[in-house]
Amino acid sequence: MNIHNRIELLAKLGEYLQANTGEWQLTKERASRNNAWFTLDYIALATDNIVQEFLQPEKLEKWIARYQVPAENKAPKKVGIVMAGNIPLVGFHDLLSVFIFGHTAHIKLSSKDDVLIPHLVNKLQEWDDRLADRFVFSEIIKGCDAYIATGSNNTGRYFEYYFSKYPHIIRRNRTSVAVLDGTETAQELTLLAGDIQTYFGLGCRNITQLYVPEQYDFIPLLEALKAYDFVIENHKYKHNFDYHLALLIMNSKYYMNNGTVILAENISPFSPVSQVHYQYYSNIGEVGEKLTNSDDIQCIVGHGYTGFGAAQRPTLTDYADGVDTMAFLEKLT
């Protein structure tokens, strides 16, 4: 199978997802039943971004042209992929990258997202039987030539130990922040609300901390966040909201909330579900320098950074942790 065949199959997959067939609809419903965080709307949002940004032939060709991708890989490597499951289809980009190079993907799924990825792989294999042995699902992946593993800081240490002898990419906890200067428009704040609350704030590209100037007025942002009041209808989200609100009250901590999201001053960029941290600054330039050099930060949103509303729409070249997966795979070929 050559690179043109693979691009054609990916384009066909995009068309399949856009068609939203009964088969795909049933798959999404099953995934949502298995994981209450995976609402049908959020699965659809993740799918739409994959279709528009990852599966368009012209975008794939432009992306591939940046690397030495063999027209036909006659000596494929075994690449182990340990997938996360915090948001729907979060492991798709790694799978796509391995597939583009013609390597064999040995996949350990997250128990939180073990329905969607297998279905898409099954469709590719159904359309081309040459892929029958190019995707292997397993609870334990070993004997691979290289590994791409995503997990927490704790699991990252285990990954480093087990995979240290092999070429590897190890991803740990990351989150995203916004730097506000107080001149944001109502539309920008509405887009920021989406960057915060989409996927219930569970993604590494979700905004979990705000850097704001002293005397910043939070009222317009709290109003903008009301566009996502529906999140409180999710029982898992509501449990988090009630719990963290109770903690703040019992500890006599100052907080703000609009009934569905809590704002609390905290220097940690990592905030729990339903809560967003904020921190005041006096010099915006120093903030940018600090964040750019932080290993905890995936994405920075604000004027002069990633645009408002774009955090949850990554492109093919928005590599997790800033590590170029394709360049890594290129070295294996």
mmCIF file of C-alpha atoms in Angstrom:
data_model
loop_
_atom_site.group_PDB
_atom_site.id
_atom_site.type_symbol
_atom_site.label_atom_id
_atom_site.label_comp_id
_atom_site.label_asym_id
_atom_site.label_seq_id
_atom_site.Cartn_x
_atom_site.Cartn_y
_atom_site.Cartn_z
ATOM 1 C CA MET A 1 0.000 0.000 0.000
ATOM 2 C CA ASN A 2 1.474 3.345 -1.033
ATOM 3 C CA ILE A 3 0.999 6.809 0.414
ATOM 4 C CA HIS A 4 -1.663 7.725 -2.140
ATOM 5 C CA ASN A 5 -3.733 4.693 -1.124
ATOM 6 C CA ARG A 6 -3.481 5.731 2.505
ATOM 7 C CA ILE A 7 -4.571 9.298 1.779
ATOM 8 C CA GLU A 8 -7.525 8.015 -0.235
ATOM 9 C CA LEU A 9 -8.582 5.780 2.650
ATOM 10 C CA LEU A 10 -8.337 8.649 5.119
ATOM 11 C CA ALA A 11 -10.421 10.861 2.849
ATOM 12 C CA LYS A 12 -12.993 8.054 2.644
ATOM 13 C CA LEU A 13 -13.012 7.882 6.433
ATOM 14 C CA GLY A 14 -13.723 11.602 6.556
ATOM 15 C CA GLU A 15 -16.645 11.163 4.165
ATOM 16 C CA TYR A 16 -17.960 8.305 6.293
ATOM 17 C CA LEU A 17 -17.869 10.429 9.436
ATOM 18 C CA GLN A 18 -19.575 13.334 7.695
ATOM 19 C CA ALA A 19 -22.323 11.067 6.373
ATOM 20 C CA ASN A 20 -23.195 10.188 9.988
ATOM 21 C CA THR A 21 -24.613 6.800 9.041
ATOM 22 C CA GLY A 22 -26.806 4.774 11.358
ATOM 23 C CA GLU A 23 -23.824 2.559 12.117
ATOM 24 C CA TRP A 24 -21.703 5.503 13.238
ATOM 25 C CA GLN A 25 -24.605 6.968 15.214
ATOM 26 C CA LEU A 26 -25.035 3.700 17.128
ATOM 27 C CA THR A 27 -21.293 3.615 17.808
ATOM 28 C CA LYS A 28 -21.383 7.133 19.247
ATOM 29 C CA GLU A 29 -24.354 6.243 21.429
ATOM 30 C CA ARG A 30 -22.535 3.198 22.787
ATOM 31 C CA ALA A 31 -19.437 5.285 23.533
ATOM 32 C CA SER A 32 -21.605 7.825 25.349
ATOM 33 C CA ARG A 33 -23.263 5.129 27.446
ATOM 34 C CA ASN A 34 -19.851 3.745 28.401
ATOM 35 C CA ASN A 35 -18.482 7.149 29.421
ATOM 36 C CA ALA A 36 -20.834 9.869 30.648
ATOM 37 C CA TRP A 37 -18.255 12.565 29.828
ATOM 38 C CA PHE A 38 -18.563 11.620 26.138
ATOM 39 C CA THR A 39 -21.824 13.328 25.276
ATOM 40 C CA LEU A 40 -23.102 12.967 21.727
ATOM 41 C CA ASP A 41 -22.536 16.677 21.136
ATOM 42 C CA TYR A 42 -18.909 16.501 22.237
ATOM 43 C CA ILE A 43 -18.246 13.350 20.228
ATOM 44 C CA ALA A 44 -19.683 15.189 17.223
ATOM 45 C CA LEU A 45 -17.458 18.204 17.934
ATOM 46 C CA ALA A 46 -14.319 16.055 18.135
ATOM 47 C CA THR A 47 -15.334 14.189 14.990
ATOM 48 C CA ASP A 48 -15.976 17.399 13.078
ATOM 49 C CA ASN A 49 -12.526 18.738 13.917
ATOM 50 C CA ILE A 50 -10.909 15.479 12.801
ATOM 51 C CA VAL A 51 -12.805 15.602 9.513
ATOM 52 C CA GLN A 52 -12.064 19.256 8.814
ATOM 53 C CA GLU A 53 -8.457 19.404 10.037
ATOM 54 C CA PHE A 54 -7.042 15.859 9.807
ATOM 55 C CA LEU A 55 -8.799 14.083 6.940
ATOM 56 C CA GLN A 56 -8.848 16.598 4.086
ATOM 57 C CA PRO A 57 -6.594 15.299 1.256
ATOM 58 C CA GLU A 58 -5.024 18.675 0.512
ATOM 59 C CA LYS A 59 -4.170 19.236 4.179
ATOM 60 C CA LEU A 60 -2.753 15.735 4.494
ATOM 61 C CA GLU A 61 -0.583 16.185 1.405
ATOM 62 C CA LYS A 62 0.744 19.531 2.623
ATOM 63 C CA TRP A 63 1.503 18.015 6.034
ATOM 64 C CA ILE A 64 3.225 14.942 4.586
ATOM 65 C CA ALA A 65 5.361 17.090 2.270
ATOM 66 C CA ARG A 66 7.210 18.429 5.318
ATOM 67 C CA TYR A 67 8.697 14.998 6.001
ATOM 68 C CA GLN A 68 10.478 12.148 4.238
ATOM 69 C CA VAL A 69 7.476 9.837 4.110
ATOM 70 C CA PRO A 70 8.228 6.789 1.937
ATOM 71 C CA ALA A 71 5.894 6.291 -1.006
ATOM 72 C CA GLU A 72 5.643 2.677 0.100
ATOM 73 C CA ASN A 73 6.995 1.387 3.399
ATOM 74 C CA LYS A 74 8.465 -2.030 2.627
ATOM 75 C CA ALA A 75 9.973 -2.469 6.092
ATOM 76 C CA PRO A 76 7.313 -1.215 8.524
ATOM 77 C CA LYS A 77 8.172 -0.869 12.190
ATOM 78 C CA LYS A 78 5.977 -1.839 15.115
ATOM 79 C CA VAL A 79 4.941 1.303 16.971
ATOM 80 C CA GLY A 80 3.218 0.937 20.333
ATOM 81 C CA ILE A 81 0.620 3.589 21.144
ATOM 82 C CA VAL A 82 -0.711 3.989 24.686
ATOM 83 C CA MET A 83 -3.756 6.215 24.276
ATOM 84 C CA ALA A 84 -5.384 8.648 26.680
ATOM 85 C CA GLY A 85 -9.151 8.871 27.036
ATOM 86 C CA ASN A 86 -9.874 12.247 28.582
ATOM 87 C CA ILE A 87 -11.790 13.534 25.537
ATOM 88 C CA PRO A 88 -13.304 11.687 22.551
ATOM 89 C CA LEU A 89 -10.821 10.372 19.972
ATOM 90 C CA VAL A 90 -7.875 12.105 21.624
ATOM 91 C CA GLY A 91 -5.553 9.319 20.415
ATOM 92 C CA PHE A 92 -6.533 9.648 16.767
ATOM 93 C CA HIS A 93 -3.639 11.933 15.770
ATOM 94 C CA ASP A 94 -1.040 9.406 16.954
ATOM 95 C CA LEU A 95 -2.840 6.629 15.086
ATOM 96 C CA LEU A 96 -3.022 8.790 11.967
ATOM 97 C CA SER A 97 0.687 9.616 12.105
ATOM 98 C CA VAL A 98 1.724 5.963 12.414
ATOM 99 C CA PHE A 99 -0.649 4.992 9.601
ATOM 100 C CA ILE A 100 0.669 7.711 7.273
ATOM 101 C CA PHE A 101 4.197 6.321 7.599
ATOM 102 C CA GLY A 102 2.961 2.813 6.836
ATOM 103 C CA HIS A 103 4.060 1.413 10.182
ATOM 104 C CA THR A 104 2.102 -1.151 12.205
ATOM 105 C CA ALA A 105 0.210 0.329 15.153
ATOM 106 C CA HIS A 106 0.038 -1.719 18.361
ATOM 107 C CA ILE A 107 -2.605 0.061 20.394
ATOM 108 C CA LYS A 108 -3.458 0.035 24.077
ATOM 109 C CA LEU A 109 -6.780 1.812 24.379
ATOM 110 C CA SER A 110 -7.929 3.803 27.367
ATOM 111 C CA SER A 111 -10.889 2.179 29.109
ATOM 112 C CA LYS A 112 -12.552 5.591 28.831
ATOM 113 C CA ASP A 113 -12.404 5.583 25.014
ATOM 114 C CA ASP A 114 -12.516 1.981 23.835
ATOM 115 C CA VAL A 115 -15.384 2.207 21.355
ATOM 116 C CA LEU A 116 -14.743 5.003 18.849
ATOM 117 C CA ILE A 117 -11.156 4.231 17.773
ATOM 118 C CA PRO A 118 -11.759 0.480 17.184
ATOM 119 C CA HIS A 119 -14.792 1.294 15.059
ATOM 120 C CA LEU A 120 -12.812 3.645 12.804
ATOM 121 C CA VAL A 121 -9.995 1.111 12.482
ATOM 122 C CA ASN A 122 -12.530 -1.582 11.579
ATOM 123 C CA LYS A 123 -13.893 0.636 8.811
ATOM 124 C CA LEU A 124 -10.418 1.117 7.319
ATOM 125 C CA GLN A 125 -9.810 -2.635 7.412
ATOM 126 C CA GLU A 126 -13.228 -3.295 5.912
ATOM 127 C CA TRP A 127 -12.398 -1.047 2.956
ATOM 128 C CA ASP A 128 -8.905 -2.490 2.388
ATOM 129 C CA ASP A 129 -7.969 -5.972 3.588
ATOM 130 C CA ARG A 130 -4.260 -5.123 3.265
ATOM 131 C CA LEU A 131 -4.690 -3.393 6.621
ATOM 132 C CA ALA A 132 -5.756 -6.572 8.415
ATOM 133 C CA ASP A 133 -2.468 -6.861 10.303
ATOM 134 C CA ARG A 134 -1.519 -3.157 10.436
ATOM 135 C CA PHE A 135 -3.590 -2.399 13.555
ATOM 136 C CA VAL A 136 -3.267 -4.560 16.665
ATOM 137 C CA PHE A 137 -5.252 -3.892 19.845
ATOM 138 C CA SER A 138 -3.847 -5.275 23.077
ATOM 139 C CA GLU A 139 -4.018 -4.699 26.836
ATOM 140 C CA ILE A 140 -0.253 -5.123 27.019
ATOM 141 C CA ILE A 141 1.989 -3.825 24.261
ATOM 142 C CA LYS A 142 5.522 -5.164 24.058
ATOM 143 C CA GLY A 143 8.064 -6.160 21.466
ATOM 144 C CA CYS A 144 7.645 -2.899 19.550
ATOM 145 C CA ASP A 145 10.371 -0.897 17.839
ATOM 146 C CA ALA A 146 9.157 2.403 19.306
ATOM 147 C CA TYR A 147 6.503 3.721 21.668
ATOM 148 C CA ILE A 148 4.223 6.744 21.950
ATOM 149 C CA ALA A 149 2.602 6.852 25.383
ATOM 150 C CA THR A 150 0.249 9.399 26.901
ATOM 151 C CA GLY A 151 -0.670 9.418 30.577
ATOM 152 C CA SER A 152 -0.372 11.203 33.897
ATOM 153 C CA ASN A 153 2.822 12.309 35.621
ATOM 154 C CA ASN A 154 2.724 9.068 37.624
ATOM 155 C CA THR A 155 2.255 6.746 34.646
ATOM 156 C CA GLY A 156 4.836 8.789 32.761
ATOM 157 C CA ARG A 157 7.494 7.595 35.191
ATOM 158 C CA TYR A 158 6.528 3.981 34.527
ATOM 159 C CA PHE A 159 6.573 4.601 30.785
ATOM 160 C CA GLU A 160 10.068 6.077 31.050
ATOM 161 C CA TYR A 161 11.229 2.970 32.906
ATOM 162 C CA TYR A 162 9.636 0.367 30.639
ATOM 163 C CA PHE A 163 10.295 2.087 27.318
ATOM 164 C CA SER A 164 13.682 3.653 28.084
ATOM 165 C CA LYS A 165 15.553 1.198 25.834
ATOM 166 C CA TYR A 166 13.471 2.093 22.789
ATOM 167 C CA PRO A 167 12.800 5.282 20.829
ATOM 168 C CA HIS A 168 9.846 6.869 22.606
ATOM 169 C CA ILE A 169 7.620 9.857 23.155
ATOM 170 C CA ILE A 170 6.260 10.088 26.701
ATOM 171 C CA ARG A 171 3.517 12.623 27.401
ATOM 172 C CA ARG A 172 2.509 13.691 30.899
ATOM 173 C CA ASN A 173 -0.028 16.046 32.438
ATOM 174 C CA ARG A 174 -0.408 19.307 30.590
ATOM 175 C CA THR A 175 -3.006 22.030 30.630
ATOM 176 C CA SER A 176 -3.672 25.378 28.974
ATOM 177 C CA VAL A 177 -3.967 28.950 30.165
ATOM 178 C CA ALA A 178 -5.265 32.296 28.944
ATOM 179 C CA VAL A 179 -3.528 35.645 29.290
ATOM 180 C CA LEU A 180 -6.085 38.456 29.407
ATOM 181 C CA ASP A 181 -5.320 42.168 29.182
ATOM 182 C CA GLY A 182 -8.800 43.525 29.917
ATOM 183 C CA THR A 183 -9.521 44.719 26.363
ATOM 184 C CA GLU A 184 -11.209 41.489 25.236
ATOM 185 C CA THR A 185 -14.473 41.963 23.383
ATOM 186 C CA ALA A 186 -17.723 40.240 24.314
ATOM 187 C CA GLN A 187 -17.245 37.922 21.337
ATOM 188 C CA GLU A 188 -13.716 37.008 22.433
ATOM 189 C CA LEU A 189 -14.960 36.223 25.938
ATOM 190 C CA THR A 190 -17.672 33.997 24.485
ATOM 191 C CA LEU A 191 -15.013 32.137 22.507
ATOM 192 C CA LEU A 192 -12.859 31.916 25.640
ATOM 193 C CA ALA A 193 -15.809 30.371 27.470
ATOM 194 C CA GLY A 194 -15.729 27.600 24.876
ATOM 195 C CA ASP A 195 -11.993 27.134 25.364
ATOM 196 C CA ILE A 196 -12.713 26.675 29.073
ATOM 197 C CA GLN A 197 -15.845 24.529 29.104
ATOM 198 C CA THR A 198 -15.777 22.426 25.916
ATOM 199 C CA TYR A 199 -15.420 18.719 26.813
ATOM 200 C CA PHE A 200 -16.255 19.761 30.409
ATOM 201 C CA GLY A 201 -12.732 21.171 30.693
ATOM 202 C CA LEU A 202 -11.114 17.725 30.571
ATOM 203 C CA GLY A 203 -8.724 18.261 27.646
ATOM 204 C CA CYS A 204 -5.102 19.336 27.860
ATOM 205 C CA ARG A 205 -6.056 22.219 25.557
ATOM 206 C CA ASN A 206 -8.826 23.419 27.890
ATOM 207 C CA ILE A 207 -8.128 26.658 29.748
ATOM 208 C CA THR A 208 -7.762 25.954 33.461
ATOM 209 C CA GLN A 209 -6.032 29.142 34.574
ATOM 210 C CA LEU A 210 -6.419 32.824 33.724
ATOM 211 C CA TYR A 211 -3.733 35.475 34.040
ATOM 212 C CA VAL A 212 -5.441 38.830 34.540
ATOM 213 C CA PRO A 213 -4.333 42.409 35.290
ATOM 214 C CA GLU A 214 -4.961 43.837 38.748
ATOM 215 C CA GLN A 215 -8.503 45.175 39.207
ATOM 216 C CA TYR A 216 -9.739 42.929 36.390
ATOM 217 C CA ASP A 217 -13.539 42.844 36.056
ATOM 218 C CA PHE A 218 -14.666 39.198 35.993
ATOM 219 C CA ILE A 219 -18.381 39.932 35.505
ATOM 220 C CA PRO A 220 -18.320 39.954 31.657
ATOM 221 C CA LEU A 221 -16.496 36.602 31.634
ATOM 222 C CA LEU A 222 -18.917 35.061 34.136
ATOM 223 C CA GLU A 223 -21.756 36.236 31.893
ATOM 224 C CA ALA A 224 -20.067 34.758 28.809
ATOM 225 C CA LEU A 225 -19.636 31.433 30.608
ATOM 226 C CA LYS A 226 -23.415 31.199 31.004
ATOM 227 C CA ALA A 227 -23.508 30.035 27.380
ATOM 228 C CA TYR A 228 -22.280 26.721 28.816
ATOM 229 C CA ASP A 229 -24.831 26.449 31.632
ATOM 230 C CA PHE A 230 -25.922 23.130 30.132
ATOM 231 C CA VAL A 231 -22.822 21.391 31.514
ATOM 232 C CA ILE A 232 -24.419 21.332 34.965
ATOM 233 C CA GLU A 233 -26.999 18.887 33.602
ATOM 234 C CA ASN A 234 -24.256 16.251 33.398
ATOM 235 C CA HIS A 235 -24.332 14.401 36.730
ATOM 236 C CA LYS A 236 -20.560 13.885 36.826
ATOM 237 C CA TYR A 237 -19.928 17.587 36.244
ATOM 238 C CA LYS A 238 -22.537 18.621 38.831
ATOM 239 C CA HIS A 239 -20.971 16.336 41.411
ATOM 240 C CA ASN A 240 -17.613 18.061 40.845
ATOM 241 C CA PHE A 241 -19.193 21.518 41.007
ATOM 242 C CA ASP A 242 -21.017 20.807 44.282
ATOM 243 C CA TYR A 243 -17.963 19.186 45.847
ATOM 244 C CA HIS A 244 -15.457 21.914 44.995
ATOM 245 C CA LEU A 245 -17.882 24.690 45.894
ATOM 246 C CA ALA A 246 -18.429 23.057 49.295
ATOM 247 C CA LEU A 247 -14.661 22.829 49.848
ATOM 248 C CA LEU A 248 -14.195 26.531 49.166
ATOM 249 C CA ILE A 249 -17.061 27.461 51.475
ATOM 250 C CA MET A 250 -15.870 25.221 54.333
ATOM 251 C CA ASN A 251 -12.334 26.595 54.037
ATOM 252 C CA SER A 252 -13.616 30.189 53.922
ATOM 253 C CA LYS A 253 -11.910 30.784 50.582
ATOM 254 C CA TYR A 254 -12.906 33.664 48.340
ATOM 255 C CA TYR A 255 -14.487 32.553 45.072
ATOM 256 C CA MET A 256 -16.823 33.684 42.309
ATOM 257 C CA ASN A 257 -19.363 31.556 40.485
ATOM 258 C CA ASN A 258 -22.271 31.873 38.088
ATOM 259 C CA GLY A 259 -24.065 28.701 39.097
ATOM 260 C CA THR A 260 -22.139 26.384 36.783
ATOM 261 C CA VAL A 261 -18.455 27.306 37.011
ATOM 262 C CA ILE A 262 -16.256 28.530 39.864
ATOM 263 C CA LEU A 263 -13.433 31.081 39.647
ATOM 264 C CA ALA A 264 -10.841 30.911 42.424
ATOM 265 C CA GLU A 265 -7.468 32.599 42.886
ATOM 266 C CA ASN A 266 -4.732 29.964 42.790
ATOM 267 C CA ILE A 267 -1.186 29.859 41.429
ATOM 268 C CA SER A 268 -1.570 26.292 40.105
ATOM 269 C CA PRO A 269 -2.316 26.021 36.379
ATOM 270 C CA PHE A 270 -4.172 22.752 37.051
ATOM 271 C CA SER A 271 -7.724 23.191 38.287
ATOM 272 C CA PRO A 272 -10.388 20.566 39.005
ATOM 273 C CA VAL A 273 -13.419 20.044 36.782
ATOM 274 C CA SER A 274 -15.949 22.909 37.192
ATOM 275 C CA GLN A 275 -13.316 25.302 38.537
ATOM 276 C CA VAL A 276 -10.972 27.776 36.837
ATOM 277 C CA HIS A 277 -8.006 29.314 38.607
ATOM 278 C CA TYR A 278 -6.885 32.893 38.126
ATOM 279 C CA GLN A 279 -3.769 34.806 39.017
ATOM 280 C CA TYR A 280 -3.081 38.540 38.888
ATOM 281 C CA TYR A 281 -0.069 40.001 37.114
ATOM 282 C CA SER A 282 1.604 43.395 37.033
ATOM 283 C CA ASN A 283 3.863 42.815 34.012
ATOM 284 C CA ILE A 284 2.302 40.984 31.061
ATOM 285 C CA GLY A 285 5.676 40.474 29.381
ATOM 286 C CA GLU A 286 6.992 38.496 32.335
ATOM 287 C CA VAL A 287 3.894 36.287 32.221
ATOM 288 C CA GLY A 288 4.541 35.349 28.604
ATOM 289 C CA GLU A 289 8.168 34.473 29.289
ATOM 290 C CA LYS A 290 7.216 32.340 32.291
ATOM 291 C CA LEU A 291 4.521 30.410 30.441
ATOM 292 C CA THR A 292 6.539 29.837 27.277
ATOM 293 C CA ASN A 293 9.211 28.053 29.316
ATOM 294 C CA SER A 294 6.790 25.939 31.363
ATOM 295 C CA ASP A 295 6.598 22.165 30.877
ATOM 296 C CA ASP A 296 3.045 22.218 32.254
ATOM 297 C CA ILE A 297 1.530 24.330 29.489
ATOM 298 C CA GLN A 298 0.086 22.902 26.289
ATOM 299 C CA CYS A 299 -1.501 26.022 24.825
ATOM 300 C CA ILE A 300 -1.654 29.742 25.634
ATOM 301 C CA VAL A 301 -4.717 31.698 24.528
ATOM 302 C CA GLY A 302 -4.894 35.478 24.309
ATOM 303 C CA HIS A 303 -3.904 38.492 22.252
ATOM 304 C CA GLY A 304 -0.576 37.617 20.638
ATOM 305 C CA TYR A 305 -1.035 33.914 21.348
ATOM 306 C CA THR A 306 -3.458 31.250 20.106
ATOM 307 C CA GLY A 307 -6.682 32.996 19.149
ATOM 308 C CA PHE A 308 -9.770 32.844 21.329
ATOM 309 C CA GLY A 309 -11.918 29.863 20.367
ATOM 310 C CA ALA A 310 -9.076 28.043 18.592
ATOM 311 C CA ALA A 311 -7.716 26.011 21.509
ATOM 312 C CA GLN A 312 -10.050 23.089 20.851
ATOM 313 C CA ARG A 313 -9.533 23.052 17.093
ATOM 314 C CA PRO A 314 -5.979 21.736 16.703
ATOM 315 C CA THR A 315 -4.497 21.282 13.247
ATOM 316 C CA LEU A 316 -2.253 18.492 11.971
ATOM 317 C CA THR A 317 0.860 20.384 13.087
ATOM 318 C CA ASP A 318 -0.361 21.140 16.613
ATOM 319 C CA TYR A 319 1.617 18.340 18.217
ATOM 320 C CA ALA A 320 0.902 17.386 21.822
ATOM 321 C CA ASP A 321 3.574 18.681 24.222
ATOM 322 C CA GLY A 322 5.214 20.396 21.241
ATOM 323 C CA VAL A 323 6.951 17.144 20.257
ATOM 324 C CA ASP A 324 6.801 16.521 16.504
ATOM 325 C CA THR A 325 5.370 13.009 16.205
ATOM 326 C CA MET A 326 6.038 12.847 12.475
ATOM 327 C CA ALA A 327 9.704 13.797 12.877
ATOM 328 C CA PHE A 328 9.976 11.058 15.504
ATOM 329 C CA LEU A 329 8.445 8.474 13.167
ATOM 330 C CA GLU A 330 10.579 9.714 10.281
ATOM 331 C CA LYS A 331 13.706 8.624 12.164
ATOM 332 C CA LEU A 332 12.362 5.067 12.393
ATOM 333 C CA THR A 333 11.971 4.663 8.639
#
